[in-house]
CSV table of C-alpha atoms in Angstrom, one decimal:
chain,number,residue,atom,x,y,z
A,1,MET,CA,237.6,239.1,193.9
A,2,ALA,CA,238.1,242.8,194.0
A,3,ILE,CA,237.5,245.2,191.2
A,4,ILE,CA,239.5,248.4,191.2
A,5,ALA,CA,237.0,250.8,189.6
A,6,GLY,CA,238.1,254.0,187.7
A,7,SER,CA,235.8,256.1,185.5
A,8,GLY,CA,233.4,255.0,182.8
A,9,LEU,CA,231.1,252.1,182.3
A,10,LEU,CA,233.7,249.3,182.1
A,11,PRO,CA,234.0,248.7,185.9
A,12,PHE,CA,230.2,248.3,186.2
A,13,TYR,CA,230.1,245.9,183.3
A,14,VAL,CA,232.9,243.8,184.8
A,15,ALA,CA,231.2,243.8,188.2
A,16,GLU,CA,227.9,242.6,186.6
A,17,ALA,CA,229.7,239.9,184.6
A,18,ALA,CA,231.4,238.7,187.7
A,19,ARG,CA,228.1,238.5,189.5
A,20,ARG,CA,226.5,236.6,186.7
A,21,ALA,CA,229.4,234.1,187.0
A,22,GLY,CA,228.5,233.5,190.7
A,23,GLU,CA,231.1,235.9,192.2
A,24,ASP,CA,230.3,238.5,194.9
A,25,PRO,CA,233.0,241.1,194.0
A,26,LEU,CA,234.3,243.8,196.3
A,27,ILE,CA,234.4,247.2,194.5
A,28,VAL,CA,237.2,249.6,195.3
A,29,PRO,CA,235.9,252.9,193.7
A,30,LEU,CA,238.8,255.2,193.2
A,31,LYS,CA,238.0,258.6,194.7
A,32,SER,CA,237.7,261.4,192.2
A,33,GLU,CA,237.8,258.8,189.4
A,34,ALA,CA,234.9,256.3,189.7
A,35,ASP,CA,231.7,257.8,188.4
A,36,ARG,CA,229.1,255.0,188.5
A,37,ASP,CA,226.7,253.8,191.2
A,38,PHE,CA,228.1,250.7,192.9
A,39,SER,CA,225.6,250.8,195.8
A,40,SER,CA,224.4,247.3,195.1
A,41,PHE,CA,227.9,245.9,195.8
A,42,GLU,CA,230.1,245.9,198.8
A,43,CYS,CA,232.5,248.9,198.4
A,44,VAL,CA,235.7,250.1,200.0
A,45,PRO,CA,236.5,253.5,198.5
A,46,ALA,CA,240.2,254.5,198.2
A,47,SER,CA,242.2,257.2,196.6
A,48,VAL,CA,244.5,256.2,193.7
A,49,GLY,CA,247.6,256.1,195.9
A,50,ASP,CA,246.0,254.6,199.0
A,51,LEU,CA,247.8,251.3,199.1
A,52,ALA,CA,247.3,250.9,202.9
A,53,THR,CA,243.4,250.9,202.6
A,54,ILE,CA,243.5,248.6,199.7
A,55,GLU,CA,245.9,246.1,201.3
A,56,LYS,CA,243.8,246.1,204.5
A,57,ALA,CA,240.7,245.2,202.5
A,58,VAL,CA,242.6,242.5,200.7
A,59,ARG,CA,243.8,241.0,204.0
A,60,ASP,CA,240.6,241.4,206.0
A,61,LEU,CA,238.2,240.1,203.3
A,62,GLY,CA,240.5,237.4,202.0
A,63,ILE,CA,240.8,238.8,198.5
A,64,GLY,CA,242.8,236.6,196.2
A,65,ARG,CA,242.1,238.1,192.7
A,66,VAL,CA,242.1,241.7,191.5
A,67,VAL,CA,240.8,243.2,188.3
A,68,MET,CA,241.7,246.8,187.3
A,69,SER,CA,239.2,248.5,185.1
A,70,GLY,CA,238.1,252.0,184.1
A,71,GLY,CA,239.9,255.3,183.5
A,72,VAL,CA,242.3,257.1,185.8
A,73,ALA,CA,242.8,260.7,184.7
A,74,ARG,CA,245.4,261.8,187.2
A,75,ARG,CA,248.5,260.1,188.6
A,76,PRO,CA,248.9,260.6,192.4
A,77,GLU,CA,251.5,263.0,193.7
A,78,TRP,CA,254.1,261.2,195.8
A,79,ARG,CA,252.8,263.0,198.9
A,80,GLU,CA,249.4,261.3,198.3
A,81,ILE,CA,250.7,257.8,198.4
A,82,ARG,CA,249.9,255.9,201.6
A,83,PRO,CA,252.3,252.9,201.5
A,84,THR,CA,252.1,249.7,203.6
A,85,TRP,CA,254.9,248.3,205.6
A,86,ARG,CA,255.3,245.8,202.7
A,87,THR,CA,255.7,248.6,200.1
A,88,ILE,CA,257.7,251.2,202.0
A,89,ARG,CA,261.0,249.8,200.7
A,90,LYS,CA,259.6,250.1,197.1
A,91,MET,CA,258.7,253.8,197.5
A,92,PRO,CA,261.8,255.2,195.7
A,93,SER,CA,261.0,253.0,192.7
A,94,VAL,CA,257.3,253.8,192.8
A,95,VAL,CA,258.0,257.6,192.9
A,96,ARG,CA,260.4,257.4,190.0
A,97,THR,CA,257.9,255.4,187.9
A,98,LEU,CA,255.1,257.9,188.6
A,99,LEU,CA,257.3,260.8,187.7
A,100,ALA,CA,258.9,259.5,184.5
A,101,GLY,CA,257.2,256.2,183.4
A,102,GLY,CA,254.7,255.9,180.6
A,103,ASP,CA,251.2,254.6,181.3
A,104,ASP,CA,252.1,250.9,180.6
A,105,THR,CA,255.2,251.2,182.8
A,106,VAL,CA,253.0,252.6,185.7
A,107,LEU,CA,250.4,249.8,185.2
A,108,GLN,CA,253.1,247.1,185.3
A,109,MET,CA,254.3,248.6,188.6
A,110,VAL,CA,250.7,248.5,190.0
A,111,ILE,CA,250.3,244.9,188.9
A,112,ARG,CA,253.6,244.0,190.8
A,113,LEU,CA,252.3,245.8,193.9
A,114,PHE,CA,249.1,243.8,193.9
A,115,GLU,CA,251.0,240.6,193.4
A,116,ALA,CA,253.2,241.5,196.4
A,117,MET,CA,249.9,241.6,198.4
A,118,GLY,CA,249.4,238.0,197.4
A,119,CYS,CA,246.8,238.7,194.7
A,120,GLU,CA,246.4,237.3,191.2
A,121,VAL,CA,245.8,240.1,188.8
A,122,MET,CA,243.3,239.2,186.2
A,123,GLY,CA,242.4,241.0,182.9
A,124,VAL,CA,238.9,242.3,182.1
A,125,HIS,CA,238.8,239.9,179.2
A,126,GLN,CA,239.0,237.0,181.6
A,127,ILE,CA,235.9,238.1,183.4
A,128,ALA,CA,233.9,239.5,180.5
A,129,PRO,CA,235.1,237.9,177.3
A,130,ASP,CA,232.0,238.9,175.4
A,131,LEU,CA,233.4,242.5,175.4
A,132,LEU,CA,236.3,241.6,173.2
A,133,ALA,CA,236.4,242.8,169.6
A,134,THR,CA,235.8,240.2,166.9
A,135,VAL,CA,237.3,240.0,163.4
A,136,GLY,CA,235.8,241.9,160.5
A,137,PRO,CA,233.0,244.5,160.4
A,138,ILE,CA,230.9,245.0,163.5
A,139,GLY,CA,227.7,246.3,161.9
A,140,ARG,CA,226.4,246.8,158.4
A,141,VAL,CA,229.1,249.1,157.0
A,142,SER,CA,232.5,247.8,155.7
A,143,PRO,CA,235.7,249.7,155.0
A,144,SER,CA,236.4,250.7,151.4
A,145,ASP,CA,239.8,250.1,149.7
A,146,ASP,CA,240.8,253.6,150.7
A,147,ASP,CA,239.7,253.0,154.2
A,148,ARG,CA,241.8,249.8,154.4
A,149,ARG,CA,244.9,251.7,153.3
A,150,ASP,CA,244.2,254.2,156.1
A,151,ILE,CA,243.8,251.3,158.5
A,152,HIS,CA,247.2,249.9,157.5
A,153,LYS,CA,248.8,253.4,157.8
A,154,ALA,CA,247.2,254.3,161.1
A,155,GLY,CA,247.9,250.8,162.5
A,156,HIS,CA,251.6,251.1,161.7
A,157,ALA,CA,251.7,254.5,163.5
A,158,ALA,CA,249.8,253.2,166.5
A,159,ARG,CA,252.3,250.3,166.9
A,160,LEU,CA,255.2,252.7,166.8
A,161,LEU,CA,253.5,255.0,169.3
A,162,GLY,CA,252.8,252.1,171.6
A,163,GLU,CA,256.5,251.1,171.5
A,164,LEU,CA,257.2,254.5,173.0
A,165,ASP,CA,254.6,253.8,175.8
A,166,VAL,CA,252.7,257.0,174.8
A,167,GLY,CA,249.3,256.0,173.5
A,168,GLN,CA,247.2,253.5,171.7
A,169,GLY,CA,245.4,255.4,168.9
A,170,SER,CA,246.2,257.0,165.6
A,171,VAL,CA,244.2,258.7,162.8
A,172,SER,CA,245.1,258.5,159.2
A,173,VAL,CA,243.4,260.6,156.5
A,174,GLY,CA,244.2,259.9,152.9
A,175,GLY,CA,247.3,258.0,153.9
A,176,ARG,CA,248.6,260.9,156.1
A,177,ILE,CA,248.9,260.5,159.9
A,178,VAL,CA,247.1,263.6,161.3
A,179,ALA,CA,246.8,262.7,165.0
A,180,LEU,CA,248.5,260.5,167.6
A,181,GLU,CA,246.9,259.8,170.9
A,182,GLY,CA,248.7,261.2,174.0
A,183,VAL,CA,247.7,261.6,177.6
A,184,GLU,CA,244.5,263.4,176.6
A,185,GLY,CA,242.9,260.1,175.5
A,186,THR,CA,241.0,259.0,172.4
A,187,ASP,CA,237.9,261.3,172.6
A,188,ALA,CA,240.0,264.4,173.1
A,189,MET,CA,242.3,263.3,170.2
A,190,LEU,CA,239.2,263.0,167.9
A,191,GLN,CA,238.0,266.4,169.0
A,192,ARG,CA,241.4,267.7,168.0
A,193,VAL,CA,241.0,266.1,164.5
A,194,ALA,CA,237.6,267.8,164.2
A,195,ALA,CA,239.1,271.2,165.0
A,196,LEU,CA,241.9,270.6,162.5
A,197,ARG,CA,239.4,269.7,159.8
A,198,ALA,CA,237.3,272.8,160.6
A,199,ALA,CA,240.4,274.9,160.3
A,200,GLY,CA,241.3,273.4,157.0
A,201,ARG,CA,244.4,271.7,158.2
A,202,VAL,CA,243.0,268.3,157.3
A,203,SER,CA,241.5,267.4,153.9
A,204,ALA,CA,237.7,268.0,153.7
A,205,ARG,CA,237.5,265.6,150.7
A,206,ARG,CA,239.0,262.5,152.4
A,207,LYS,CA,237.4,260.9,155.5
A,208,GLY,CA,240.1,258.8,157.3
A,209,VAL,CA,240.2,256.2,160.0
A,210,LEU,CA,240.9,255.8,163.7
A,211,VAL,CA,242.9,252.7,164.7
A,212,LYS,CA,243.4,251.6,168.3
A,213,LEU,CA,245.9,248.9,169.2
A,214,CYS,CA,247.5,247.4,172.3
A,215,LYS,CA,251.0,248.6,172.8
A,216,PRO,CA,253.4,245.8,171.7
A,217,GLN,CA,254.8,245.4,175.1
A,218,GLN,CA,251.5,245.8,177.0
A,219,ASP,CA,250.4,243.5,179.8
A,220,ILE,CA,246.9,242.8,178.6
A,221,ARG,CA,245.6,242.5,182.2
A,222,ALA,CA,245.3,246.3,182.3
A,223,ASP,CA,244.2,249.1,180.0
A,224,LEU,CA,243.0,247.3,176.9
A,225,PRO,CA,242.0,249.7,174.1
A,226,THR,CA,238.3,250.5,174.5
A,227,ILE,CA,235.6,251.9,172.2
A,228,GLY,CA,231.9,252.5,172.6
A,229,PRO,CA,229.2,254.9,171.5
A,230,SER,CA,231.1,258.0,172.5
A,231,THR,CA,234.0,256.9,170.2
A,232,VAL,CA,231.6,256.6,167.3
A,233,ARG,CA,230.1,260.1,168.0
A,234,ASN,CA,233.5,261.7,168.2
A,235,ALA,CA,234.6,259.8,165.0
A,236,VAL,CA,231.5,261.2,163.2
A,237,ALA,CA,232.2,264.7,164.5
A,238,ALA,CA,235.8,264.4,163.2
A,239,GLY,CA,234.5,263.4,159.7
A,240,LEU,CA,236.0,259.9,159.8
A,241,ALA,CA,234.9,256.9,157.8
A,242,GLY,CA,235.3,254.4,160.6
A,243,ILE,CA,237.1,252.8,163.5
A,244,ALA,CA,239.3,249.7,163.6
A,245,VAL,CA,240.5,247.9,166.8
A,246,GLU,CA,242.6,244.9,167.5
A,247,VAL,CA,240.8,241.5,167.6
A,248,GLY,CA,240.9,239.8,171.0
A,249,ARG,CA,242.9,242.7,172.5
A,250,ALA,CA,240.3,245.5,172.5
A,251,LEU,CA,237.0,246.0,174.3
A,252,VAL,CA,233.7,247.1,172.8
A,253,LEU,CA,231.3,248.7,175.3
A,254,ASP,CA,227.5,249.0,174.7
A,255,ARG,CA,228.0,247.0,171.6
A,256,GLU,CA,224.3,247.1,170.4
A,257,GLU,CA,224.0,250.8,170.9
A,258,MET,CA,227.3,251.4,169.3
A,259,ILE,CA,226.4,249.3,166.2
A,260,ALA,CA,223.1,251.0,165.9
A,261,LEU,CA,224.7,254.4,166.0
A,262,ALA,CA,227.5,253.5,163.6
A,263,ASP,CA,225.0,252.1,161.1
A,264,ALA,CA,222.8,255.1,161.4
A,265,GLU,CA,225.8,257.4,160.7
A,266,GLY,CA,227.1,255.3,157.9
A,267,ILE,CA,230.5,254.6,159.4
A,268,PHE,CA,232.2,251.3,160.0
A,269,VAL,CA,233.6,249.6,163.1
A,270,CYS,CA,235.8,246.6,162.6
A,271,GLY,CA,238.1,244.2,164.3
A,272,ILE,CA,241.5,243.7,162.6
A,273,ASP,CA,244.1,240.9,163.0
A,274,ALA,CA,247.6,241.5,161.8
A,275,GLY,CA,248.1,237.8,161.5
A,276,LEU,CA,245.4,237.4,158.8
A,277,PRO,CA,245.5,238.3,155.1
A,278,ASP,CA,244.3,241.9,154.7
A,279,GLU,CA,244.1,242.0,158.5
A,280,GLY,CA,240.9,239.9,158.3
A,281,LEU,CA,239.0,242.4,156.3
A,282,SER,CA,238.9,240.6,153.0
């Protein structure tokens, strides 16, 4: 198994989960992206567009399964791509996708490239299922009736945003959509909400809710919505009442620390399921 490691804690959690399951995973830390210490694992560093190095490792080490995890802040320029003989004929399509495709479109292309190397691409949830969000409140605090209305509103906006392959998150305050996630990511979006509230552009009387959902067309083997302690801190700074994520299709990192922080700050974190009455919150 190879773990393609971007930024954040998630790749390390996945590597540890794989090791506990008896695997000895190869880590491919992405240069200028991976920011954790993988010295206890076998590593083959590669840049984001270095297909040649990755395929050589796949071939030489007999890699049959690949897991992609962690953040990637920057897409490679076409000049930075190091193709293999197998992928040279795909280069025009690869370049077009990098230039014009949304994040999900790019990830689907990357999955196809790994499959062309003969690898099965697996999702983080298959290696570390305990990271998946569960239904209902995660912690002591539950959403109020007003919060539930904001969850419904923000969830609708997040689904529409996902259909456009733009982002996964939305913030609703008092039934009004005040922020949609773009390429800046969730934490930066929440910082924008905090700035809008400080400037008086968002109601100071109403709290609001962050909702993160998978894109409707998303391949869940890559880029599942993720929350953790930093999400809670930024939600608190933005004056929000809580956070809702999709059950079984979102990841919760540092769960115990996140719950303790949310409880201490008096905000809720919950898992929602559109297939259940009241999305599983009743």
